[in-house]
């Protein structure tokens, strides 16, 4: 299938490392622009460098991003662009546009700077998690993209000699922080998730009682009330917060009708679709199964050719519905 070969061609650029606004991302955009023209799309590049292959009167957009994390996988982002071009080629008369947004992994930077918005947006993306693989299902319909709250919590203690200070006389900041890490885990009610993924210990010496510990908290929930609840349960002050967004309107309905029995998922990862939905564009997202236990942002990221075939069929059908003249 053409889609798989094109993913290989994109992956060959930079060996899986295509940072936003780098020469490697530029090269990926050039390659995709050629494929867009072959699919009968007119290529336009906006001020942010986003690549848009469009047809006359295009009000429905589909696409994703071509940048990657360092040493990333073959499917994250690229699949959504390549599949969109394939769907556009299969619908030669549909008034649609295919978008390749800039620098998703470090922003998203490109989709945030759009000066023009479509009436509807559809994004196909690899799941980047194990849910579909565990369910034995090739495709899933995204219902919402989780909101995120991040912040740092500081524990103050007192530096002391590790040999001469009795246990009862210590103020050990790391022991307090350790209790907090467990508290974070116990505060979560699924489908929300929360993670302490980074800690800083001062002075960080084997023979000194820890004086100060900074703990980074990342909390995510599928709806705003759930995120508020989680923040309150953990008891921290987020330094940054992005509200959750629901998938909705004709793009979501089209996917839901085409896949009535497919699992419904909340995306724990952010996507360009999140930016468009937050800007008020009715948006739908289709997930394709991640293999290898759902690993992503690494070269082991994998989806099968069969699953991708199915996903391209569904994307094409959904776009045919959305662009049908009534
Ligand atoms: Zn992505």
mmCIF file of C-alpha atoms and ligand atoms in Angstrom:
data_model
loop_
_atom_site.group_PDB
_atom_site.id
_atom_site.type_symbol
_atom_site.label_atom_id
_atom_site.label_comp_id
_atom_site.label_asym_id
_atom_site.label_seq_id
_atom_site.Cartn_x
_atom_site.Cartn_y
_atom_site.Cartn_z
ATOM 1 C CA UNK A 1 0.000 0.000 0.000
ATOM 2 C CA UNK A 2 1.133 3.495 -0.839
ATOM 3 C CA UNK A 3 0.593 4.757 2.726
ATOM 4 C CA UNK A 4 3.142 2.396 4.263
ATOM 5 C CA UNK A 5 5.799 3.196 1.653
ATOM 6 C CA UNK A 6 5.325 6.908 2.198
ATOM 7 C CA UNK A 7 5.697 6.499 5.960
ATOM 8 C CA UNK A 8 9.040 4.807 5.258
ATOM 9 C CA UNK A 9 10.097 7.699 3.028
ATOM 10 C CA UNK A 10 9.258 10.244 5.733
ATOM 11 C CA UNK A 11 10.982 8.191 8.421
ATOM 12 C CA UNK A 12 14.144 8.086 6.313
ATOM 13 C CA UNK A 13 14.398 11.886 6.681
ATOM 14 C CA UNK A 14 16.539 12.515 9.745
ATOM 15 C CA UNK A 15 16.319 8.878 10.836
ATOM 16 C CA UNK A 16 13.167 9.533 12.828
ATOM 17 C CA UNK A 17 14.275 12.921 14.177
ATOM 18 C CA UNK A 18 12.363 15.812 12.597
ATOM 19 C CA UNK A 19 12.158 18.666 15.076
ATOM 20 C CA UNK A 20 9.719 21.513 14.486
ATOM 21 C CA UNK A 21 11.065 24.144 12.049
ATOM 22 C CA UNK A 22 14.233 22.129 11.378
ATOM 23 C CA UNK A 23 15.591 21.355 7.880
ATOM 24 C CA UNK A 24 14.286 17.798 8.386
ATOM 25 C CA UNK A 25 10.738 19.017 9.001
ATOM 26 C CA UNK A 26 11.092 21.300 5.946
ATOM 27 C CA UNK A 27 12.123 18.293 3.836
ATOM 28 C CA UNK A 28 9.143 16.283 5.086
ATOM 29 C CA UNK A 29 6.834 19.179 4.163
ATOM 30 C CA UNK A 30 8.368 19.383 0.666
ATOM 31 C CA UNK A 31 7.842 15.663 0.150
ATOM 32 C CA UNK A 32 4.229 15.847 1.345
ATOM 33 C CA UNK A 33 3.571 18.904 -0.847
ATOM 34 C CA UNK A 34 4.502 16.819 -3.917
ATOM 35 C CA UNK A 35 2.129 14.032 -2.838
ATOM 36 C CA UNK A 36 -0.622 16.617 -2.290
ATOM 37 C CA UNK A 37 -0.226 17.929 -5.841
ATOM 38 C CA UNK A 38 -0.406 14.348 -7.187
ATOM 39 C CA UNK A 39 -3.686 13.964 -5.282
ATOM 40 C CA UNK A 40 -5.114 16.991 -7.083
ATOM 41 C CA UNK A 41 -4.670 19.458 -4.229
ATOM 42 C CA UNK A 42 -3.455 23.022 -4.545
ATOM 43 C CA UNK A 43 -0.570 23.671 -2.159
ATOM 44 C CA UNK A 44 -0.611 26.732 0.093
ATOM 45 C CA UNK A 45 1.799 27.578 2.949
ATOM 46 C CA UNK A 46 0.645 29.985 5.645
ATOM 47 C CA UNK A 47 2.664 32.431 7.749
ATOM 48 C CA UNK A 48 3.346 29.831 10.433
ATOM 49 C CA UNK A 49 4.687 27.462 7.783
ATOM 50 C CA UNK A 50 1.705 25.107 7.952
ATOM 51 C CA UNK A 51 1.236 23.180 4.714
ATOM 52 C CA UNK A 52 -2.256 23.034 3.292
ATOM 53 C CA UNK A 53 -3.252 21.061 0.192
ATOM 54 C CA UNK A 54 -6.693 22.275 -0.736
ATOM 55 C CA UNK A 55 -9.448 22.127 -3.276
ATOM 56 C CA UNK A 56 -11.821 24.908 -4.282
ATOM 57 C CA UNK A 57 -14.328 25.688 -1.524
ATOM 58 C CA UNK A 58 -12.659 23.397 1.047
ATOM 59 C CA UNK A 59 -14.416 23.738 4.396
ATOM 60 C CA UNK A 60 -13.466 20.359 5.806
ATOM 61 C CA UNK A 61 -9.842 19.765 6.757
ATOM 62 C CA UNK A 62 -8.024 16.593 7.726
ATOM 63 C CA UNK A 63 -4.396 16.042 8.661
ATOM 64 C CA UNK A 64 -1.833 16.020 11.454
ATOM 65 C CA UNK A 65 1.873 16.877 11.835
ATOM 66 C CA UNK A 66 5.201 15.854 10.263
ATOM 67 C CA UNK A 67 7.603 16.878 13.036
ATOM 68 C CA UNK A 68 8.682 14.291 15.605
ATOM 69 C CA UNK A 69 10.290 13.981 19.008
ATOM 70 C CA UNK A 70 14.024 13.166 18.879
ATOM 71 C CA UNK A 71 14.396 9.546 17.747
ATOM 72 C CA UNK A 72 10.623 9.202 17.437
ATOM 73 C CA UNK A 73 8.429 6.623 15.744
ATOM 74 C CA UNK A 74 7.276 6.198 12.164
ATOM 75 C CA UNK A 75 3.543 6.758 12.751
ATOM 76 C CA UNK A 76 3.032 9.616 15.238
ATOM 77 C CA UNK A 77 1.745 12.537 13.158
ATOM 78 C CA UNK A 78 3.030 11.273 9.802
ATOM 79 C CA UNK A 79 0.275 8.651 9.564
ATOM 80 C CA UNK A 80 -2.416 11.325 9.846
ATOM 81 C CA UNK A 81 -0.923 13.354 6.987
ATOM 82 C CA UNK A 82 -0.162 10.445 4.652
ATOM 83 C CA UNK A 83 -3.582 8.837 5.239
ATOM 84 C CA UNK A 84 -5.294 12.183 4.626
ATOM 85 C CA UNK A 85 -3.520 12.550 1.274
ATOM 86 C CA UNK A 86 -4.568 8.998 0.343
ATOM 87 C CA UNK A 87 -8.195 9.749 1.290
ATOM 88 C CA UNK A 88 -8.092 12.958 -0.777
ATOM 89 C CA UNK A 89 -6.805 10.984 -3.773
ATOM 90 C CA UNK A 90 -9.685 8.525 -3.388
ATOM 91 C CA UNK A 91 -12.196 11.414 -3.313
ATOM 92 C CA UNK A 92 -11.050 13.434 -6.349
ATOM 93 C CA UNK A 93 -14.057 15.761 -6.340
ATOM 94 C CA UNK A 94 -14.484 16.327 -2.604
ATOM 95 C CA UNK A 95 -13.996 19.950 -1.488
ATOM 96 C CA UNK A 96 -11.514 19.219 1.276
ATOM 97 C CA UNK A 97 -8.054 20.221 2.430
ATOM 98 C CA UNK A 98 -5.170 18.207 3.874
ATOM 99 C CA UNK A 99 -3.122 19.943 6.569
ATOM 100 C CA UNK A 100 0.395 19.280 7.828
ATOM 101 C CA UNK A 101 0.771 21.467 10.907
ATOM 102 C CA UNK A 102 4.166 22.690 12.085
ATOM 103 C CA UNK A 103 5.915 21.759 15.316
ATOM 104 C CA UNK A 104 3.183 19.819 17.097
ATOM 105 C CA UNK A 105 5.597 18.152 19.500
ATOM 106 C CA UNK A 106 6.957 21.458 20.788
ATOM 107 C CA UNK A 107 3.711 23.382 21.032
ATOM 108 C CA UNK A 108 1.605 22.693 19.111
ATOM 109 C CA UNK A 109 3.066 25.769 17.448
ATOM 110 C CA UNK A 110 1.641 25.638 13.912
ATOM 111 C CA UNK A 111 -2.020 24.856 14.569
ATOM 112 C CA UNK A 112 -2.110 27.551 17.267
ATOM 113 C CA UNK A 113 -1.184 30.182 14.688
ATOM 114 C CA UNK A 114 -3.833 29.412 12.080
ATOM 115 C CA UNK A 115 -5.374 32.583 10.672
ATOM 116 C CA UNK A 116 -8.207 30.677 9.024
ATOM 117 C CA UNK A 117 -10.243 27.859 10.531
ATOM 118 C CA UNK A 118 -12.193 25.105 8.763
ATOM 119 C CA UNK A 119 -15.842 24.284 9.452
ATOM 120 C CA UNK A 120 -14.865 20.772 10.488
ATOM 121 C CA UNK A 121 -11.632 18.890 11.226
ATOM 122 C CA UNK A 122 -10.759 15.193 11.319
ATOM 123 C CA UNK A 123 -7.446 13.783 12.558
ATOM 124 C CA UNK A 124 -6.300 10.196 12.226
ATOM 125 C CA UNK A 125 -3.530 9.329 14.714
ATOM 126 C CA UNK A 126 -1.814 6.286 16.187
ATOM 127 C CA UNK A 127 -3.189 5.654 19.682
ATOM 128 C CA UNK A 128 0.218 5.845 21.434
ATOM 129 C CA UNK A 129 -1.156 3.643 24.220
ATOM 130 C CA UNK A 130 -2.198 0.017 24.862
ATOM 131 C CA UNK A 131 -6.011 0.316 25.107
ATOM 132 C CA UNK A 132 -6.963 -0.846 21.598
ATOM 133 C CA UNK A 133 -4.345 -3.610 21.558
ATOM 134 C CA UNK A 134 -5.631 -4.917 24.886
ATOM 135 C CA UNK A 135 -9.229 -4.766 23.619
ATOM 136 C CA UNK A 136 -8.277 -6.596 20.410
ATOM 137 C CA UNK A 137 -9.719 -3.729 18.337
ATOM 138 C CA UNK A 138 -8.041 -2.096 15.321
ATOM 139 C CA UNK A 139 -9.763 1.316 15.572
ATOM 140 C CA UNK A 140 -11.156 3.585 18.263
ATOM 141 C CA UNK A 141 -13.239 6.764 18.274
ATOM 142 C CA UNK A 142 -11.889 9.559 20.472
ATOM 143 C CA UNK A 143 -14.546 11.242 22.618
ATOM 144 C CA UNK A 144 -12.359 13.882 24.282
ATOM 145 C CA UNK A 145 -8.781 15.014 24.690
ATOM 146 C CA UNK A 146 -7.798 15.100 28.339
ATOM 147 C CA UNK A 147 -7.021 18.349 30.091
ATOM 148 C CA UNK A 148 -3.684 18.737 31.832
ATOM 149 C CA UNK A 149 -2.562 20.504 34.980
ATOM 150 C CA UNK A 150 1.107 20.696 35.851
ATOM 151 C CA UNK A 151 2.895 22.106 38.811
ATOM 152 C CA UNK A 152 5.769 21.805 41.274
ATOM 153 C CA UNK A 153 5.407 21.011 44.965
ATOM 154 C CA UNK A 154 8.283 21.879 47.328
ATOM 155 C CA UNK A 155 9.088 20.099 50.593
ATOM 156 C CA UNK A 156 11.364 21.870 53.056
ATOM 157 C CA UNK A 157 13.368 20.004 55.687
ATOM 158 C CA UNK A 158 16.787 20.498 57.280
ATOM 159 C CA UNK A 159 20.176 19.278 56.081
ATOM 160 C CA UNK A 160 21.876 17.182 58.763
ATOM 161 C CA UNK A 161 24.674 14.671 59.169
ATOM 162 C CA UNK A 162 23.447 11.231 58.071
ATOM 163 C CA UNK A 163 25.529 9.525 60.754
ATOM 164 C CA UNK A 164 25.144 11.657 63.864
ATOM 165 C CA UNK A 165 21.512 12.861 63.691
ATOM 166 C CA UNK A 166 19.093 10.524 65.551
ATOM 167 C CA UNK A 167 16.057 9.477 63.513
ATOM 168 C CA UNK A 168 13.732 11.306 65.891
ATOM 169 C CA UNK A 169 15.600 14.601 65.406
ATOM 170 C CA UNK A 170 15.388 14.740 61.600
ATOM 171 C CA UNK A 171 13.361 16.859 59.230
ATOM 172 C CA UNK A 172 13.819 14.793 56.092
ATOM 173 C CA UNK A 173 12.260 16.506 53.069
ATOM 174 C CA UNK A 174 12.556 13.413 50.885
ATOM 175 C CA UNK A 175 10.583 11.250 53.312
ATOM 176 C CA UNK A 176 7.766 13.827 53.166
ATOM 177 C CA UNK A 177 8.013 13.939 49.366
ATOM 178 C CA UNK A 178 7.868 10.140 49.206
ATOM 179 C CA UNK A 179 4.605 10.176 51.176
ATOM 180 C CA UNK A 180 3.292 12.771 48.742
ATOM 181 C CA UNK A 181 4.151 10.632 45.693
ATOM 182 C CA UNK A 182 2.018 7.821 47.119
ATOM 183 C CA UNK A 183 -0.699 10.319 48.004
ATOM 184 C CA UNK A 184 -0.793 11.493 44.358
ATOM 185 C CA UNK A 185 -1.368 7.950 43.173
ATOM 186 C CA UNK A 186 -4.085 7.364 45.761
ATOM 187 C CA UNK A 187 -5.844 10.628 44.822
ATOM 188 C CA UNK A 188 -6.599 9.489 41.279
ATOM 189 C CA UNK A 189 -9.937 8.127 40.196
ATOM 190 C CA UNK A 190 -9.739 6.638 36.716
ATOM 191 C CA UNK A 191 -10.088 7.546 33.882
ATOM 192 C CA UNK A 192 -8.079 10.462 35.318
ATOM 193 C CA UNK A 193 -4.327 9.897 35.650
ATOM 194 C CA UNK A 194 -1.580 11.627 37.621
ATOM 195 C CA UNK A 195 2.164 11.226 37.559
ATOM 196 C CA UNK A 196 5.185 12.366 39.515
ATOM 197 C CA UNK A 197 7.808 12.027 36.826
ATOM 198 C CA UNK A 198 10.593 14.259 38.120
ATOM 199 C CA UNK A 199 12.061 15.087 41.517
ATOM 200 C CA UNK A 200 14.955 17.286 42.583
ATOM 201 C CA UNK A 201 16.696 16.530 45.851
ATOM 202 C CA UNK A 202 18.939 19.083 47.594
ATOM 203 C CA UNK A 203 21.731 18.740 48.399
ATOM 204 C CA UNK A 204 21.398 15.260 46.818
ATOM 205 C CA UNK A 205 24.290 13.696 48.708
ATOM 206 C CA UNK A 206 24.347 10.164 50.103
ATOM 207 C CA UNK A 207 25.454 11.229 53.600
ATOM 208 C CA UNK A 208 23.250 14.302 54.082
ATOM 209 C CA UNK A 209 19.635 14.323 55.277
ATOM 210 C CA UNK A 210 17.669 15.875 52.365
ATOM 211 C CA UNK A 211 16.902 19.550 53.038
ATOM 212 C CA UNK A 212 14.661 20.418 50.131
ATOM 213 C CA UNK A 213 12.796 18.381 47.529
ATOM 214 C CA UNK A 214 10.870 19.644 44.492
ATOM 215 C CA UNK A 215 8.346 17.258 42.984
ATOM 216 C CA UNK A 216 6.760 17.735 39.511
ATOM 217 C CA UNK A 217 3.099 16.734 39.207
ATOM 218 C CA UNK A 218 1.310 16.054 35.901
ATOM 219 C CA UNK A 219 -2.452 15.505 36.335
ATOM 220 C CA UNK A 220 -4.905 14.754 33.496
ATOM 221 C CA UNK A 221 -8.647 14.206 33.296
ATOM 222 C CA UNK A 222 -11.192 13.907 30.467
ATOM 223 C CA UNK A 223 -13.461 16.728 31.681
ATOM 224 C CA UNK A 224 -12.986 20.043 33.489
ATOM 225 C CA UNK A 225 -14.891 19.007 36.615
ATOM 226 C CA UNK A 226 -12.796 15.848 36.886
ATOM 227 C CA UNK A 227 -9.613 17.875 36.519
ATOM 228 C CA UNK A 228 -10.742 20.307 39.261
ATOM 229 C CA UNK A 229 -11.545 17.362 41.496
ATOM 230 C CA UNK A 230 -8.171 15.753 40.873
ATOM 231 C CA UNK A 231 -6.249 18.976 41.567
ATOM 232 C CA UNK A 232 -8.183 19.402 44.830
ATOM 233 C CA UNK A 233 -7.635 15.772 45.847
ATOM 234 C CA UNK A 234 -3.901 16.015 45.255
ATOM 235 C CA UNK A 235 -3.792 19.465 46.825
ATOM 236 C CA UNK A 236 -1.388 21.344 44.580
ATOM 237 C CA UNK A 237 -1.299 24.667 42.771
ATOM 238 C CA UNK A 238 -0.952 24.087 39.011
ATOM 239 C CA UNK A 239 1.559 26.355 37.293
ATOM 240 C CA UNK A 240 -0.112 25.586 33.973
ATOM 241 C CA UNK A 241 -3.481 24.235 32.964
ATOM 242 C CA UNK A 242 -5.064 23.257 29.642
ATOM 243 C CA UNK A 243 -8.753 22.459 29.780
ATOM 244 C CA UNK A 244 -10.085 19.230 28.270
ATOM 245 C CA UNK A 245 -11.934 19.428 24.961
ATOM 246 C CA UNK A 246 -14.749 17.217 23.686
ATOM 247 C CA UNK A 247 -14.866 15.821 20.161
ATOM 248 C CA UNK A 248 -18.184 16.927 18.686
ATOM 249 C CA UNK A 249 -20.418 17.786 15.768
ATOM 250 C CA UNK A 250 -20.479 16.221 12.301
ATOM 251 C CA UNK A 251 -16.861 14.865 12.368
ATOM 252 C CA UNK A 252 -17.441 13.004 15.634
ATOM 253 C CA UNK A 253 -20.894 11.824 14.507
ATOM 254 C CA UNK A 254 -19.529 10.517 11.194
ATOM 255 C CA UNK A 255 -16.875 8.400 12.959
ATOM 256 C CA UNK A 256 -19.334 7.214 15.596
ATOM 257 C CA UNK A 257 -21.843 6.120 12.931
ATOM 258 C CA UNK A 258 -19.197 4.393 10.800
ATOM 259 C CA UNK A 259 -17.794 2.562 13.845
ATOM 260 C CA UNK A 260 -20.786 1.899 16.131
ATOM 261 C CA UNK A 261 -19.059 -0.907 18.032
ATOM 262 C CA UNK A 262 -15.513 0.433 18.188
ATOM 263 C CA UNK A 263 -14.139 1.442 21.609
ATOM 264 C CA UNK A 264 -14.606 5.055 22.704
ATOM 265 C CA UNK A 265 -11.397 6.535 24.115
ATOM 266 C CA UNK A 266 -10.183 9.668 25.812
ATOM 267 C CA UNK A 267 -6.855 10.794 24.411
ATOM 268 C CA UNK A 268 -4.368 11.315 27.218
ATOM 269 C CA UNK A 269 -1.953 12.962 24.792
ATOM 270 C CA UNK A 270 -2.452 16.417 23.309
ATOM 271 C CA UNK A 271 -2.866 16.787 19.520
ATOM 272 C CA UNK A 272 -3.455 19.433 16.847
ATOM 273 C CA UNK A 273 -7.114 18.328 17.065
ATOM 274 C CA UNK A 274 -7.121 19.732 20.610
ATOM 275 C CA UNK A 275 -6.143 23.168 19.338
ATOM 276 C CA UNK A 276 -8.796 23.218 16.619
ATOM 277 C CA UNK A 277 -11.516 21.912 18.946
ATOM 278 C CA UNK A 278 -10.571 24.502 21.586
ATOM 279 C CA UNK A 279 -10.899 27.187 18.890
ATOM 280 C CA UNK A 280 -14.495 26.073 18.352
ATOM 281 C CA UNK A 281 -14.078 23.865 15.277
ATOM 282 C CA UNK A 282 -16.247 20.706 15.386
ATOM 283 C CA UNK A 283 -13.561 18.031 15.502
ATOM 284 C CA UNK A 284 -13.279 14.258 15.359
ATOM 285 C CA UNK A 285 -10.317 11.961 15.992
ATOM 286 C CA UNK A 286 -9.834 8.387 14.859
ATOM 287 C CA UNK A 287 -7.246 6.230 16.644
ATOM 288 C CA UNK A 288 -5.505 3.261 15.044
ATOM 289 C CA UNK A 289 -4.161 0.498 17.258
ATOM 290 C CA UNK A 290 -0.589 0.765 18.557
ATOM 291 C CA UNK A 291 1.214 -2.576 18.694
ATOM 292 C CA UNK A 292 4.220 -3.496 20.863
ATOM 293 C CA UNK A 293 2.216 -2.734 24.008
ATOM 294 C CA UNK A 294 1.391 0.775 22.835
ATOM 295 C CA UNK A 295 4.919 2.216 23.004
ATOM 296 C CA UNK A 296 5.334 5.596 21.305
ATOM 297 C CA UNK A 297 7.796 8.476 20.953
ATOM 298 C CA UNK A 298 10.429 5.818 20.190
ATOM 299 C CA UNK A 299 11.482 3.743 17.153
ATOM 300 C CA UNK A 300 9.530 0.699 18.435
ATOM 301 C CA UNK A 301 6.222 2.491 17.775
ATOM 302 C CA UNK A 302 4.165 0.244 15.454
ATOM 303 C CA UNK A 303 0.832 -0.178 13.685
ATOM 304 C CA UNK A 304 0.011 -2.940 11.202
ATOM 305 C CA UNK A 305 -0.621 -2.458 7.507
ATOM 306 C CA UNK A 306 -4.045 -4.124 7.873
ATOM 307 C CA UNK A 307 -5.142 -1.759 10.649
ATOM 308 C CA UNK A 308 -3.939 1.252 8.690
ATOM 309 C CA UNK A 309 -5.864 0.033 5.619
ATOM 310 C CA UNK A 310 -9.036 -0.067 7.698
ATOM 311 C CA UNK A 311 -8.334 3.355 9.169
ATOM 312 C CA UNK A 312 -7.833 4.926 5.730
ATOM 313 C CA UNK A 313 -11.144 3.386 4.572
ATOM 314 C CA UNK A 314 -12.990 4.866 7.560
ATOM 315 C CA UNK A 315 -11.296 8.265 7.175
ATOM 316 C CA UNK A 316 -12.260 8.300 3.485
ATOM 317 C CA UNK A 317 -15.885 7.394 4.226
ATOM 318 C CA UNK A 318 -16.126 10.007 6.972
ATOM 319 C CA UNK A 319 -14.703 12.697 4.657
ATOM 320 C CA UNK A 320 -17.108 11.651 1.883
ATOM 321 C CA UNK A 321 -20.002 12.220 4.292
ATOM 322 C CA UNK A 322 -18.677 15.520 5.587
ATOM 323 C CA UNK A 323 -18.069 16.951 2.133
ATOM 324 C CA UNK A 324 -21.279 15.630 0.516
ATOM 325 C CA UNK A 325 -23.380 18.420 -0.992
ATOM 326 C CA UNK A 326 -26.910 18.262 0.326
HETATM 327 ZN ZN1 LIG B 1 1.267 13.271 17.189
#
